[in-house]
Coordinates of N, CA and C in Angstrom, one line a residue:
X1 N 12.0 50.5 25.6 CA 10.8 50.7 24.6 C 9.8 51.9 24.4
X2 N 9.4 52.5 23.2 CA 9.2 53.5 22.6 C 7.7 53.6 23.1
X3 N 7.0 54.8 23.2 CA 5.9 54.9 23.2 C 4.8 54.6 22.4
X4 N 5.2 54.8 20.8 CA 4.3 54.1 20.0 C 4.2 52.5 20.0
X5 N 5.5 52.0 20.6 CA 5.4 50.9 20.8 C 4.7 49.9 21.6
X6 N 4.8 50.3 22.5 CA 3.8 50.4 23.7 C 2.0 50.6 23.8
X7 N 1.9 51.6 22.8 CA 0.3 51.7 22.3 C 0.4 50.8 21.2
X8 N 1.0 50.2 20.5 CA 0.5 49.3 19.6 C 0.0 48.0 20.2
X9 N 1.1 47.6 21.0 CA 1.0 46.5 21.9 C -0.6 46.5 22.8
X10 N -1.0 47.5 23.5 CA -1.9 47.8 24.0 C -3.2 47.5 23.1
X11 N -3.0 48.2 21.8 CA -4.1 48.5 20.7 C -4.3 46.7 20.6
X12 N -3.1 46.1 20.1 CA -3.1 44.6 19.8 C -4.1 43.5 20.9
X13 N -3.5 44.0 22.4 CA -4.3 43.0 23.3 C -5.6 43.5 23.3
X14 N -6.0 44.8 23.5 CA -7.5 45.5 23.5 C -8.3 44.8 22.1
X15 N -7.6 44.3 21.0 CA -8.2 43.9 19.7 C -8.0 42.3 20.0
X16 N -7.4 41.9 20.7 CA -7.4 40.2 21.1 C -8.5 39.7 22.5
X17 N -8.8 40.6 22.9 CA -9.6 40.7 24.5 C -10.7 40.7 23.8
X18 N -11.1 41.5 22.7 CA -12.6 41.7 21.8 C -12.8 40.7 20.8
X19 N -11.8 39.9 20.1 CA -12.4 38.9 19.3 C -12.1 37.6 19.7
X20 N -11.3 37.5 20.9 CA -11.3 36.1 21.5 C -12.6 35.2 21.8
X21 N -13.5 35.9 22.7 CA -14.8 35.7 22.9 C -15.6 35.0 21.7
X22 N -15.4 36.0 20.5 CA -16.4 35.5 19.3 C -16.0 34.3 18.5
X23 N -14.8 34.4 19.1 CA -14.2 33.2 17.7 C -14.4 32.1 18.8
X24 N -13.9 32.2 20.3 CA -14.0 30.8 21.0 C -15.4 30.2 21.3
X25 N -16.2 31.1 21.5 CA -17.5 30.8 21.8 C -18.4 30.8 20.3
X26 N -18.3 30.4 19.5 CA -18.9 30.7 17.7 C -20.6 30.4 18.0
X27 N -21.1 29.6 18.7 CA -22.2 29.1 18.9 C -23.1 29.8 19.6
X28 N -22.5 30.8 20.6 CA -22.7 31.3 21.7 C -23.9 32.3 21.4
X29 N -25.1 32.2 22.2 CA -25.9 34.1 21.9 C -25.5 35.2 23.2
X30 N -24.9 36.2 22.5 CA -24.6 37.1 23.5 C -25.6 38.4 23.5
X31 N -26.7 37.4 24.4 CA -27.9 38.7 24.7 C -27.5 40.0 25.6
X32 N -28.2 40.7 25.3 CA -28.5 41.6 27.1 C -29.3 41.3 28.0
X33 N -28.7 41.9 29.2 CA -29.2 42.2 30.2 C -30.8 42.0 30.5
X34 N -31.3 43.2 29.2 CA -32.6 43.6 29.3 C -33.6 42.4 28.5
X35 N -33.1 41.5 27.9 CA -33.9 40.1 27.5 C -33.9 39.1 28.9
X36 N -32.5 39.3 29.6 CA -32.5 38.0 30.4 C -33.4 38.6 31.6
X37 N -33.6 39.5 31.9 CA -34.7 40.6 33.1 C -35.8 40.0 32.8
X38 N -35.9 40.2 31.3 CA -37.7 40.2 31.0 C -37.5 38.7 31.2
X39 N -37.0 37.9 30.6 CA -37.4 36.2 30.7 C -37.8 35.8 32.2
X40 N -36.8 36.5 33.4 CA -37.2 36.4 34.5 C -37.9 36.7 35.1
X41 N -38.6 37.7 34.9 CA -39.9 38.5 35.3 C -41.2 37.7 34.7
X42 N -41.0 37.3 33.8 CA -42.3 36.8 33.1 C -42.3 35.0 33.6
X43 N -41.0 34.9 34.2 CA -41.0 33.3 35.0 C -41.6 33.0 36.4
X44 N -40.9 34.6 37.1 CA -41.4 34.3 38.4 C -42.9 35.0 38.6
X45 N -43.3 35.9 37.5 CA -44.5 36.5 37.7 C -45.4 36.6 36.4
X46 N -46.0 35.7 35.9 CA -46.4 35.6 34.6 C -47.7 36.4 34.6
X47 N -48.0 37.2 35.2 CA -49.4 38.1 35.3 C -48.6 39.7 35.1
X48 N -47.5 39.8 35.4 CA -46.9 40.8 35.3 C -47.4 42.1 34.4
X49 N -47.6 42.8 34.3 CA -47.8 44.1 33.1 C -46.7 45.1 33.3
X50 N -46.0 45.6 32.1 CA -45.1 46.4 32.1 C -46.2 47.9 32.6
X51 N -45.3 48.7 32.8 CA -45.9 50.3 33.3 C -45.8 51.3 32.1
X52 N -45.0 50.9 31.0 CA -44.7 51.9 30.2 C -44.4 50.8 28.9
X53 N -45.0 51.4 27.5 CA -44.4 50.8 26.2 C -43.7 52.0 25.7
X54 N -42.6 51.4 24.9 CA -42.1 52.3 24.0 C -42.2 53.6 23.2
X55 N -42.5 54.5 23.2 CA -42.4 55.6 22.1 C -42.2 55.3 20.5
X56 N -41.1 54.4 20.4 CA -41.0 54.1 18.7 C -39.7 53.1 19.1
X57 N -40.3 52.4 18.5 CA -39.5 50.8 18.2 C -38.5 50.9 17.4
X58 N -37.3 50.5 17.4 CA -36.2 50.8 16.0 C -37.0 49.3 15.4
X59 N -36.1 49.5 14.1 CA -36.9 48.7 12.8 C -36.2 47.4 12.7
X60 N -34.9 47.0 13.4 CA -34.3 46.0 13.6 C -33.5 46.6 14.9
X61 N -32.7 44.9 15.3 CA -31.5 45.0 16.3 C -30.5 45.6 16.2
X62 N -30.0 45.8 14.8 CA -28.8 46.7 14.1 C -28.9 48.2 14.5
X63 N -30.2 48.9 13.9 CA -30.5 50.1 14.1 C -30.2 50.3 15.9
X64 N -31.3 49.5 16.6 CA -31.2 49.6 17.9 C -29.7 49.8 18.6
X65 N -29.0 48.8 18.3 CA -27.3 49.0 18.5 C -26.6 50.4 17.9
X66 N -27.0 50.9 16.5 CA -26.3 51.7 16.4 C -26.5 52.9 17.1
X67 N -27.9 53.2 17.6 CA -28.5 54.0 18.4 C -27.7 53.9 19.9
X68 N -28.0 52.9 20.2 CA -27.2 53.1 21.3 C -25.6 53.3 21.7
X69 N -25.0 52.8 20.4 CA -23.3 53.2 20.4 C -23.1 54.5 20.5
X70 N -24.3 55.4 19.2 CA -24.4 56.6 18.8 C -24.8 57.5 20.7
X71 N -25.3 57.0 21.1 CA -25.8 57.6 22.7 C -24.3 57.7 23.7
X72 N -24.0 56.6 23.5 CA -22.5 56.0 24.3 C -21.1 57.1 24.1
X73 N -21.2 57.2 22.8 CA -20.0 58.1 21.8 C -20.9 59.8 22.4
X74 N -22.1 60.2 22.0 CA -22.1 61.2 22.3 C -22.1 61.5 23.9
X75 N -22.4 60.7 24.7 CA -21.9 60.8 26.4 C -20.9 60.8 26.6
X76 N -19.8 59.7 26.0 CA -18.7 59.9 26.6 C -17.7 61.2 26.1
X77 N -18.0 61.9 24.6 CA -17.9 62.8 24.4 C -18.1 64.2 25.1
X78 N -19.3 64.3 25.6 CA -19.5 65.3 26.9 C -19.1 65.3 27.9
X79 N -18.6 64.1 28.2 CA -17.9 64.1 29.4 C -16.6 64.4 29.4
X80 N -16.0 63.7 28.6 CA -14.5 64.3 28.0 C -14.3 65.8 28.3
X81 N -15.3 66.2 27.2 CA -15.4 67.7 27.0 C -15.3 68.4 28.2
X82 N -16.7 68.2 28.9 CA -16.2 69.0 30.7 C -15.1 68.6 31.2
X83 N -14.8 67.5 31.5 CA -13.3 67.2 32.3 C -12.3 67.9 31.4
X84 N -12.1 67.8 30.3 CA -11.0 68.6 29.3 C -10.9 70.5 30.2
X85 N -12.2 70.7 30.2 CA -12.1 72.2 30.3 C -12.4 72.7 31.9
X86 N -12.4 71.4 32.3 CA -12.4 71.6 34.1 C -10.5 71.7 34.5
X87 N -10.8 70.9 34.2 CA -8.6 70.5 34.2 C -7.8 71.6 33.3
X88 N -8.2 72.2 32.3 CA -7.1 73.1 31.7 C -7.0 74.2 32.4
X89 N -5.9 74.8 32.3 CA -5.6 75.9 33.1 C -5.9 77.4 31.7
X90 N -6.0 78.3 32.4 CA -6.3 79.4 31.4 C -4.7 80.4 31.4
X91 N -4.4 80.9 30.3 CA -2.9 81.4 30.0 C -2.7 82.0 31.5
X92 N -3.4 82.9 32.0 CA -3.3 83.5 33.3 C -2.9 83.0 34.0
X93 N -3.8 82.1 34.8 CA -3.3 80.7 35.6 C -2.2 80.4 35.7
X94 N -1.6 79.9 34.6 CA -0.5 79.5 34.5 C 1.0 80.4 34.6
X95 N 0.5 81.5 34.3 CA 1.8 82.4 34.3 C 2.2 82.8 36.0
X96 N 1.2 82.8 36.9 CA 1.0 83.1 38.0 C 1.8 82.0 38.8
X97 N 1.2 80.8 38.4 CA 2.1 79.7 39.4 C 3.5 79.4 39.2

């Protein structure tokens, strides 16, 4: 089996793994851990007051998701760049080896 065929199969499996829960659980709410933690804190300690308030509140949930995705993409880009620079050999080093 060629490399590109393996890549196509792996991409298809990733898409299937991502799409299956959305298709199978049509009426489910896919909430985040922040909402669950906030509800649990309010349930266990109704007098709890948060220490901090957000500086800026996004206009909608979609914008909040976009900002989170951009943050994740930027972070992974920085990490991959640094790892690439660390593992790359300089031309002089590769000639000596």
